[in-house]
Amino acid sequence: MLQKIKSLLSGEASLPSSLSVDHEQKILKAGTERQKRQLAAREDARPEVLYYLAEDQSASVRRLIAGNPSTPIQADEILKNDVDDEVRAELARKIARLVPDLSTGEQTTLREKSIKLLEALAQDQLPKVRAMVADEIKNSGHVPKTLVDQLARDIEDIVCGPILEYSPLLNDDDLREIIAAGTSSKALEAIASRADVSEAVSSDIAATLDVPAVAALLTNKNAQIREDTLDQIISQAESVEDLHKPVALRPQLSVRAMKRIAGFVASALVHAMMEQSDLSEEQADELLEKVRERLAAEKVGDDEAKQLAIKAQEYFDRGMLNDDFVVKQITDNRRELLMQCLAVLSDLSAETVREVILSKSGRAVTALCWKAGLTMRTAYEVQTKFALVPTAQLLHAKQGNKYPIKEDELEWHLSYFTEKD
């Protein structure tokens, strides 16, 4: 037995599955730091042992005591003022997890003490500690409302963010008051991302004109947005490119809203907006025509066209003009550059390429892509997202990736435009 205790004290072995009072006393008096850490982590250690270790000079030992659910509340109250930030953070995590479960009769006193401890940690000078509390109680409906209110109004985003986004204890009045008082962009974004956002809260968020928050609101399928609020957002989005995608992909847009949005977003976004809507063929054609008219009028000046032509030739010389490049330009809405690139690839003039793209003919656009050496899959992307070819005129791939018509017919469709050169 003596040899076993000496072995434990020398740090040569892990602690056994069960410890006698004598073993514990030996470790407390003359044990190594490793042995004290092992003891501090044990949930079966006696409360008085854990209390004693709460004042150990080693911060690593105190951290384990702070995280041990068996540590008595009296020891936790000592640790709440620990000089080591990680000790307080670990304590905050543990107490925040324990409090929601302490609700039965015999635990009333313990719950009250734990709540006071949690409230103290929620006022810790270190944001990381307060954030630990917020993150652990964010989904709980069984913590004091005053604590939630306090954390929701914290100046640090890492603290208030989780509460504002998830806490079921915050009602519309709370959220609107926080918005009205002025808060950070991240905090507004958190509110806009809640599982349920009312029309009133949505209106308040939209009125802030905060772009990330409005974008989060638009992408939140559970956010209720009144038509007049959406009208305001669309007006704002026209001059803010970061809002183009969120507003275009907002679910269940009215036809009137889609027409407004189609007046300024990229052709690829118009296509995506139409794909998720339930438009009739007539409504879709009307929308596409509106966009084509806008795009036809958006022609760059001669100097810019020359610069884009030079850039397109440089890309070609460097071997960069391929299918992936073309698809990326469509996605990035770099229309004029893509016109020049297609001209280089097909050995046609940029004006001819423009005529083909604006022709509404799926066969002509497909012929252009074939001439440019692109795959049929890319040709379909160009038809739908760049040229906005009407549904009835689209040319689909054969066997998933092959051109559906012969080369002589492709040449024939293209000749209508090339004979003008």
Short mmCIF file of C-alpha atoms in Angstrom, two decimals:
data_model
loop_
_atom_site.label_atom_id
_atom_site.label_comp_id
_atom_site.label_asym_id
_atom_site.label_seq_id
_atom_site.Cartn_x
_atom_site.Cartn_y
_atom_site.Cartn_z
CA MET A 1 0.00 0.00 0.00
CA LEU A 2 2.81 2.40 0.90
CA GLN A 3 4.51 1.72 -2.42
CA LYS A 4 1.22 2.42 -4.27
CA ILE A 5 0.82 5.78 -2.57
CA LYS A 6 4.44 6.65 -3.35
CA SER A 7 3.81 5.73 -6.98
CA LEU A 8 0.75 7.99 -7.11
CA LEU A 9 2.61 10.90 -5.52
CA SER A 10 5.56 10.54 -7.89
CA GLY A 11 3.22 10.99 -10.88
CA GLU A 12 4.12 7.57 -12.29
CA ALA A 13 0.51 6.32 -12.48
CA SER A 14 -3.05 7.54 -13.00
CA LEU A 15 -5.40 7.69 -10.06
CA PRO A 16 -7.28 4.44 -9.33
CA SER A 17 -11.01 4.10 -9.94
CA SER A 18 -11.70 4.76 -6.27
CA LEU A 19 -9.76 6.85 -3.75
CA SER A 20 -9.69 6.62 0.00
CA VAL A 21 -9.76 9.70 2.22
CA ASP A 22 -6.12 8.97 2.98
CA HIS A 23 -5.22 9.02 -0.73
CA GLU A 24 -6.99 12.32 -1.24
CA GLN A 25 -5.26 13.91 1.74
CA LYS A 26 -1.87 12.75 0.52
CA ILE A 27 -2.49 14.29 -2.91
CA LEU A 28 -3.75 17.57 -1.43
CA LYS A 29 -0.67 17.88 0.76
CA ALA A 30 2.13 16.57 -1.42
CA GLY A 31 0.73 15.53 -4.79
CA THR A 32 2.03 16.70 -8.18
CA GLU A 33 0.06 19.13 -10.32
CA ARG A 34 -0.85 16.26 -12.64
CA GLN A 35 -2.39 14.31 -9.74
CA LYS A 36 -4.29 17.38 -8.55
CA ARG A 37 -5.68 17.87 -12.05
CA GLN A 38 -6.82 14.26 -12.13
CA LEU A 39 -8.45 14.68 -8.76
CA ALA A 40 -10.07 18.00 -9.73
CA ALA A 41 -11.70 16.38 -12.75
CA ARG A 42 -13.30 13.53 -10.79
CA GLU A 43 -17.02 13.87 -10.21
CA ASP A 44 -16.83 11.31 -7.38
CA ALA A 45 -14.35 13.38 -5.37
CA ARG A 46 -15.60 14.56 -1.97
CA PRO A 47 -17.08 18.10 -1.99
CA GLU A 48 -14.57 19.31 0.62
CA VAL A 49 -11.69 18.13 -1.60
CA LEU A 50 -13.06 20.04 -4.60
CA TYR A 51 -13.62 23.09 -2.39
CA TYR A 52 -10.00 22.94 -1.23
CA LEU A 53 -8.70 22.66 -4.83
CA ALA A 54 -10.75 25.71 -5.85
CA GLU A 55 -8.01 27.79 -4.23
CA ASP A 56 -5.08 25.83 -5.64
CA GLN A 57 -2.26 27.98 -7.00
CA SER A 58 -2.41 26.19 -10.37
CA ALA A 59 -4.87 27.78 -12.81
CA SER A 60 -5.18 24.50 -14.72
CA VAL A 61 -6.39 22.78 -11.54
CA ARG A 62 -8.89 25.56 -10.85
CA ARG A 63 -10.20 25.35 -14.41
CA LEU A 64 -11.02 21.68 -13.91
CA ILE A 65 -12.74 22.50 -10.62
CA ALA A 66 -14.74 25.22 -12.38
CA GLY A 67 -15.95 22.74 -15.00
CA ASN A 68 -16.68 19.89 -12.59
CA PRO A 69 -20.47 19.58 -12.05
CA SER A 70 -19.83 18.05 -8.61
CA THR A 71 -18.02 21.13 -7.34
CA PRO A 72 -20.07 22.61 -4.45
CA ILE A 73 -21.71 25.97 -5.04
CA GLN A 74 -19.57 27.52 -2.30
CA ALA A 75 -16.45 26.72 -4.33
CA ASP A 76 -18.08 28.09 -7.49
CA GLU A 77 -18.74 31.35 -5.66
CA ILE A 78 -15.01 31.63 -4.96
CA LEU A 79 -14.12 30.92 -8.60
CA LYS A 80 -16.42 33.59 -10.03
CA ASN A 81 -13.77 36.18 -9.12
CA ASP A 82 -10.78 34.10 -10.20
CA VAL A 83 -7.89 36.03 -11.73
CA ASP A 84 -7.68 33.54 -14.60
CA ASP A 85 -10.07 34.33 -17.47
CA GLU A 86 -10.34 30.69 -18.54
CA VAL A 87 -11.40 29.64 -15.05
CA ARG A 88 -14.29 32.11 -15.08
CA ALA A 89 -15.20 31.13 -18.66
CA GLU A 90 -15.32 27.44 -17.75
CA LEU A 91 -17.43 28.24 -14.70
CA ALA A 92 -19.81 30.31 -16.81
CA ARG A 93 -20.28 27.43 -19.24
CA LYS A 94 -21.04 24.97 -16.45
CA ILE A 95 -23.41 27.13 -14.43
CA ALA A 96 -25.31 28.24 -17.53
CA ARG A 97 -25.88 24.59 -18.42
CA LEU A 98 -26.98 23.64 -14.90
CA VAL A 99 -29.42 26.47 -14.10
CA PRO A 100 -32.27 25.50 -16.50
CA ASP A 101 -32.46 22.05 -14.87
CA LEU A 102 -32.57 23.34 -11.28
CA SER A 103 -36.31 23.89 -10.89
CA THR A 104 -37.68 21.32 -8.40
CA GLY A 105 -38.57 21.99 -4.77
CA GLU A 106 -35.55 20.64 -2.97
CA GLN A 107 -33.27 22.49 -5.38
CA THR A 108 -34.79 25.93 -4.81
CA THR A 109 -31.94 27.20 -2.63
CA LEU A 110 -29.30 25.81 -4.95
CA ARG A 111 -31.09 27.33 -7.95
CA GLU A 112 -31.23 30.76 -6.31
CA LYS A 113 -27.52 30.65 -5.52
CA SER A 114 -26.72 29.41 -9.02
CA ILE A 115 -28.75 32.19 -10.62
CA LYS A 116 -26.98 34.84 -8.55
CA LEU A 117 -23.69 33.32 -9.61
CA LEU A 118 -24.79 33.27 -13.25
CA GLU A 119 -25.90 36.91 -13.06
CA ALA A 120 -22.49 37.83 -11.68
CA LEU A 121 -20.75 35.99 -14.52
CA ALA A 122 -23.04 37.75 -17.01
CA GLN A 123 -21.50 41.01 -15.81
CA ASP A 124 -17.91 39.80 -16.05
CA GLN A 125 -15.50 42.34 -17.50
CA LEU A 126 -14.32 39.82 -20.09
CA PRO A 127 -16.69 39.50 -23.10
CA LYS A 128 -15.66 35.86 -23.54
CA VAL A 129 -17.09 34.97 -20.13
CA ARG A 130 -20.36 36.79 -20.80
CA ALA A 131 -20.50 35.11 -24.22
CA MET A 132 -20.22 31.70 -22.55
CA VAL A 133 -23.30 32.48 -20.49
CA ALA A 134 -25.21 33.80 -23.50
CA ASP A 135 -24.39 30.84 -25.72
CA GLU A 136 -25.43 28.27 -23.14
CA ILE A 137 -28.78 29.84 -22.21
CA LYS A 138 -29.75 31.19 -25.65
CA ASN A 139 -32.41 28.50 -26.25
CA SER A 140 -33.67 28.22 -22.68
CA GLY A 141 -37.06 29.37 -21.52
CA HIS A 142 -36.25 28.57 -17.89
CA VAL A 143 -33.80 31.31 -16.98
CA PRO A 144 -34.63 34.72 -15.50
CA LYS A 145 -36.00 37.18 -18.07
CA THR A 146 -33.90 39.94 -16.48
CA LEU A 147 -30.75 37.98 -17.31
CA VAL A 148 -31.83 37.56 -20.94
CA ASP A 149 -32.69 41.26 -21.20
CA GLN A 150 -29.29 42.19 -19.86
CA LEU A 151 -27.39 39.96 -22.27
CA ALA A 152 -29.56 41.01 -25.22
CA ARG A 153 -28.44 44.61 -24.68
CA ASP A 154 -24.74 43.83 -24.23
CA ILE A 155 -22.49 46.00 -26.39
CA GLU A 156 -20.47 43.00 -27.59
CA ASP A 157 -21.84 41.12 -30.60
CA ILE A 158 -20.54 37.76 -29.36
CA VAL A 159 -22.66 38.24 -26.24
CA CYS A 160 -25.91 39.74 -27.50
CA GLY A 161 -25.95 37.91 -30.86
CA PRO A 162 -26.91 34.41 -29.66
CA ILE A 163 -29.59 35.79 -27.32
CA LEU A 164 -31.11 38.06 -29.96
CA GLU A 165 -31.25 35.28 -32.52
CA TYR A 166 -32.47 32.39 -30.39
CA SER A 167 -33.95 33.35 -27.01
CA PRO A 168 -37.65 32.43 -26.75
CA LEU A 169 -38.03 34.89 -23.87
CA LEU A 170 -37.67 37.96 -26.10
CA ASN A 171 -40.97 39.24 -27.49
CA ASP A 172 -41.69 41.76 -30.23
CA ASP A 173 -41.72 44.67 -27.80
CA ASP A 174 -38.25 43.72 -26.56
CA LEU A 175 -36.85 43.37 -30.05
CA ARG A 176 -38.38 46.61 -31.34
CA GLU A 177 -37.11 48.49 -28.31
CA ILE A 178 -33.58 47.18 -28.91
CA ILE A 179 -33.75 48.16 -32.60
CA ALA A 180 -35.09 51.63 -31.76
CA ALA A 181 -32.36 52.22 -29.18
CA GLY A 182 -29.72 51.69 -31.85
CA THR A 183 -27.58 48.60 -31.99
CA SER A 184 -24.81 47.08 -34.09
CA SER A 185 -25.21 45.64 -37.57
CA LYS A 186 -24.43 42.15 -36.26
CA ALA A 187 -27.12 42.47 -33.60
CA LEU A 188 -29.69 43.55 -36.20
CA GLU A 189 -28.63 40.64 -38.38
CA ALA A 190 -29.18 38.27 -35.45
CA ILE A 191 -32.72 39.60 -34.92
CA ALA A 192 -33.44 39.30 -38.66
CA SER A 193 -32.35 35.65 -38.53
CA ARG A 194 -34.73 34.56 -35.75
CA ALA A 195 -36.93 31.54 -36.37
CA ASP A 196 -39.96 33.81 -36.35
CA VAL A 197 -39.83 37.49 -37.30
CA SER A 198 -43.09 39.45 -37.23
CA GLU A 199 -44.16 42.05 -39.77
CA ALA A 200 -43.60 44.84 -37.24
CA VAL A 201 -40.06 43.74 -36.44
CA SER A 202 -39.29 43.28 -40.15
CA SER A 203 -40.49 46.81 -40.83
CA ASP A 204 -38.23 48.20 -38.10
CA ILE A 205 -35.22 46.32 -39.46
CA ALA A 206 -35.89 47.54 -43.00
CA ALA A 207 -36.13 51.12 -41.73
CA THR A 208 -32.56 50.95 -40.39
CA LEU A 209 -31.26 50.58 -43.98
CA ASP A 210 -28.60 48.23 -42.59
CA VAL A 211 -27.59 46.13 -45.61
CA PRO A 212 -26.45 42.90 -43.88
CA ALA A 213 -29.52 42.91 -41.63
CA VAL A 214 -31.91 43.53 -44.53
CA ALA A 215 -30.18 40.78 -46.53
CA ALA A 216 -30.60 38.37 -43.60
CA LEU A 217 -34.27 39.35 -43.35
CA LEU A 218 -34.86 38.65 -47.03
CA THR A 219 -33.20 35.24 -46.89
CA ASN A 220 -35.12 34.24 -43.76
CA LYS A 221 -38.08 32.23 -45.07
CA ASN A 222 -39.85 32.59 -41.73
CA ALA A 223 -39.65 36.38 -41.69
CA GLN A 224 -43.02 38.00 -42.35
CA ILE A 225 -42.62 41.07 -44.58
CA ARG A 226 -45.52 43.34 -45.51
CA GLU A 227 -45.81 44.39 -49.14
CA ASP A 228 -45.16 48.05 -48.35
CA THR A 229 -42.03 47.06 -46.42
CA LEU A 230 -40.84 44.94 -49.34
CA ASP A 231 -41.46 47.89 -51.67
CA GLN A 232 -39.15 50.01 -49.51
CA ILE A 233 -36.51 47.29 -49.55
CA ILE A 234 -36.71 46.95 -53.35
CA SER A 235 -36.23 50.69 -53.70
CA GLN A 236 -33.15 50.48 -51.49
CA ALA A 237 -31.84 47.39 -53.28
CA GLU A 238 -31.78 49.09 -56.67
CA SER A 239 -28.66 51.04 -55.70
CA VAL A 240 -27.15 48.41 -53.37
CA GLU A 241 -25.71 45.43 -55.24
CA ASP A 242 -25.32 43.35 -52.06
CA LEU A 243 -29.11 43.25 -51.83
CA HIS A 244 -29.70 42.12 -55.43
CA LYS A 245 -29.43 38.38 -54.79
CA PRO A 246 -31.35 38.33 -51.47
CA VAL A 247 -34.25 40.35 -52.85
CA ALA A 248 -34.41 38.42 -56.13
CA LEU A 249 -34.47 35.08 -54.32
CA ARG A 250 -37.02 36.15 -51.69
CA PRO A 251 -39.70 33.41 -51.67
CA GLN A 252 -43.24 34.08 -52.89
CA LEU A 253 -42.63 37.39 -54.61
CA SER A 254 -45.61 38.95 -56.34
CA VAL A 255 -45.47 39.47 -60.10
CA ARG A 256 -45.40 43.23 -59.50
CA ALA A 257 -42.38 42.87 -57.20
CA MET A 258 -40.59 40.63 -59.69
CA LYS A 259 -41.08 43.17 -62.45
CA ARG A 260 -39.51 45.87 -60.29
CA ILE A 261 -36.60 43.64 -59.32
CA ALA A 262 -36.05 42.54 -62.92
CA GLY A 263 -35.47 46.18 -63.73
CA PHE A 264 -32.05 46.24 -62.08
CA VAL A 265 -30.66 42.79 -61.13
CA ALA A 266 -28.37 40.59 -63.23
CA SER A 267 -29.94 38.36 -65.90
CA ALA A 268 -28.78 35.23 -64.02
CA LEU A 269 -30.68 36.41 -60.94
CA VAL A 270 -33.79 37.08 -63.02
CA HIS A 271 -33.60 33.51 -64.25
CA ALA A 272 -33.18 32.18 -60.69
CA MET A 273 -36.08 34.36 -59.50
CA MET A 274 -38.32 32.98 -62.23
CA GLU A 275 -37.28 29.38 -61.56
CA GLN A 276 -38.61 29.48 -58.01
CA SER A 277 -41.82 31.31 -58.88
CA ASP A 278 -45.11 30.05 -60.24
CA LEU A 279 -45.36 32.27 -63.30
CA SER A 280 -47.47 31.49 -66.31
CA GLU A 281 -45.64 31.31 -69.64
CA GLU A 282 -47.18 34.63 -70.63
CA GLN A 283 -46.03 36.32 -67.41
CA ALA A 284 -42.54 34.83 -67.79
CA ASP A 285 -42.22 36.04 -71.36
CA GLU A 286 -43.36 39.52 -70.36
CA LEU A 287 -40.77 39.62 -67.60
CA LEU A 288 -37.98 38.39 -69.87
CA GLU A 289 -38.87 40.94 -72.51
CA LYS A 290 -38.61 43.71 -69.94
CA VAL A 291 -35.14 42.53 -68.97
CA ARG A 292 -33.97 42.11 -72.57
CA GLU A 293 -35.04 45.68 -73.35
CA ARG A 294 -33.05 46.94 -70.37
CA LEU A 295 -29.97 44.93 -71.28
CA ALA A 296 -30.14 46.04 -74.91
CA ALA A 297 -29.95 49.64 -73.74
CA GLU A 298 -26.99 48.97 -71.43
CA LYS A 299 -24.23 49.28 -73.98
CA VAL A 300 -20.77 50.47 -72.94
CA GLY A 301 -18.90 53.29 -74.64
CA ASP A 302 -16.37 52.75 -77.44
CA ASP A 303 -13.32 53.24 -75.21
CA GLU A 304 -14.52 50.77 -72.62
CA ALA A 305 -15.46 48.28 -75.34
CA LYS A 306 -11.92 48.48 -76.76
CA GLN A 307 -10.41 47.87 -73.34
CA LEU A 308 -12.69 44.87 -72.78
CA ALA A 309 -11.79 43.50 -76.21
CA ILE A 310 -8.08 43.73 -75.35
CA LYS A 311 -8.70 42.01 -72.04
CA ALA A 312 -10.71 39.22 -73.73
CA GLN A 313 -7.86 38.62 -76.20
CA GLU A 314 -5.37 38.47 -73.32
CA TYR A 315 -7.53 35.88 -71.57
CA PHE A 316 -7.67 33.88 -74.79
CA ASP A 317 -3.89 34.04 -75.29
CA ARG A 318 -3.40 32.80 -71.73
CA GLY A 319 -5.74 29.85 -72.33
CA MET A 320 -8.30 31.05 -69.78
CA LEU A 321 -11.38 31.14 -71.99
CA ASN A 322 -13.17 27.89 -71.24
CA ASP A 323 -16.58 26.72 -70.04
CA ASP A 324 -15.90 27.46 -66.37
CA PHE A 325 -14.75 30.97 -67.26
CA VAL A 326 -17.92 31.65 -69.25
CA VAL A 327 -20.22 30.39 -66.48
CA LYS A 328 -18.38 32.51 -63.91
CA GLN A 329 -18.83 35.67 -65.99
CA ILE A 330 -22.55 34.96 -66.17
CA THR A 331 -22.71 34.50 -62.41
CA ASP A 332 -20.66 37.65 -61.78
CA ASN A 333 -22.82 39.64 -64.24
CA ARG A 334 -19.84 40.69 -66.37
CA ARG A 335 -21.97 40.91 -69.50
CA GLU A 336 -19.86 43.16 -71.68
CA LEU A 337 -16.66 41.26 -70.99
CA LEU A 338 -18.43 37.99 -71.81
CA MET A 339 -19.68 39.47 -75.09
CA GLN A 340 -16.08 40.21 -76.06
CA CYS A 341 -14.88 36.80 -74.91
CA LEU A 342 -17.54 35.03 -76.97
CA ALA A 343 -16.50 37.18 -79.93
CA VAL A 344 -12.88 36.07 -79.57
CA LEU A 345 -13.82 32.40 -79.11
CA SER A 346 -16.21 32.34 -82.08
CA ASP A 347 -14.11 34.62 -84.32
CA LEU A 348 -17.10 36.90 -84.77
CA SER A 349 -17.54 40.62 -84.15
CA ALA A 350 -18.80 41.76 -80.78
CA GLU A 351 -21.81 43.36 -82.48
CA THR A 352 -22.77 40.04 -84.08
CA VAL A 353 -22.47 38.31 -80.74
CA ARG A 354 -24.70 40.98 -79.19
CA GLU A 355 -27.35 40.48 -81.88
CA VAL A 356 -27.35 36.74 -81.29
CA ILE A 357 -27.63 37.11 -77.52
CA LEU A 358 -30.55 39.54 -77.84
CA SER A 359 -32.30 37.53 -80.55
CA LYS A 360 -34.48 35.42 -78.20
CA SER A 361 -33.55 32.42 -80.37
CA GLY A 362 -32.36 29.37 -78.45
CA ARG A 363 -31.02 27.83 -81.64
CA ALA A 364 -29.01 30.91 -82.57
CA VAL A 365 -27.52 31.25 -79.08
CA THR A 366 -26.71 27.54 -79.05
CA ALA A 367 -25.04 27.87 -82.46
CA LEU A 368 -22.92 30.74 -81.12
CA CYS A 369 -21.76 28.63 -78.18
CA TRP A 370 -20.97 25.73 -80.51
CA LYS A 371 -18.95 28.08 -82.72
CA ALA A 372 -17.11 29.27 -79.59
CA GLY A 373 -16.12 25.67 -78.75
CA LEU A 374 -18.22 25.47 -75.58
CA THR A 375 -20.11 22.44 -74.30
CA MET A 376 -23.86 22.07 -74.68
CA ARG A 377 -24.23 22.36 -70.91
CA THR A 378 -22.61 25.78 -71.05
CA ALA A 379 -24.77 26.65 -74.05
CA TYR A 380 -27.84 25.96 -71.93
CA GLU A 381 -26.48 28.23 -69.17
CA VAL A 382 -25.93 30.98 -71.74
CA GLN A 383 -29.44 30.51 -73.13
CA THR A 384 -31.22 30.63 -69.79
CA LYS A 385 -29.15 32.94 -67.60
CA PHE A 386 -27.40 35.25 -70.08
CA ALA A 387 -29.56 35.51 -73.20
CA LEU A 388 -32.83 34.95 -71.29
CA VAL A 389 -34.30 32.90 -74.10
CA PRO A 390 -38.09 32.33 -73.69
CA THR A 391 -38.98 28.90 -72.37
CA ALA A 392 -40.67 27.84 -75.59
CA GLN A 393 -37.53 28.68 -77.58
CA LEU A 394 -34.98 26.90 -75.38
CA LEU A 395 -32.84 24.20 -76.94
CA HIS A 396 -32.12 21.32 -74.57
CA ALA A 397 -29.14 18.99 -74.58
CA LYS A 398 -29.32 15.57 -76.21
CA GLN A 399 -28.47 12.68 -73.87
CA GLY A 400 -27.62 15.15 -71.12
CA ASN A 401 -24.60 16.87 -72.67
CA LYS A 402 -24.63 16.65 -76.47
CA TYR A 403 -25.68 19.26 -79.02
CA PRO A 404 -29.20 18.30 -80.18
CA ILE A 405 -28.83 19.42 -83.84
CA LYS A 406 -26.20 18.75 -86.49
CA GLU A 407 -23.32 21.04 -87.30
CA ASP A 408 -24.68 22.11 -90.70
CA GLU A 409 -27.91 23.23 -89.05
CA LEU A 410 -25.97 25.11 -86.37
CA GLU A 411 -24.03 26.85 -89.11
CA TRP A 412 -27.28 27.70 -90.85
CA HIS A 413 -28.81 29.30 -87.74
CA LEU A 414 -25.67 31.35 -87.22
CA SER A 415 -25.44 32.41 -90.87
CA TYR A 416 -28.45 34.69 -90.50
CA PHE A 417 -26.29 36.93 -88.31
CA THR A 418 -22.84 36.33 -89.79
CA GLU A 419 -23.82 37.21 -93.36
CA LYS A 420 -24.30 40.78 -92.14
CA ASP A 421 -20.61 41.05 -91.12
#
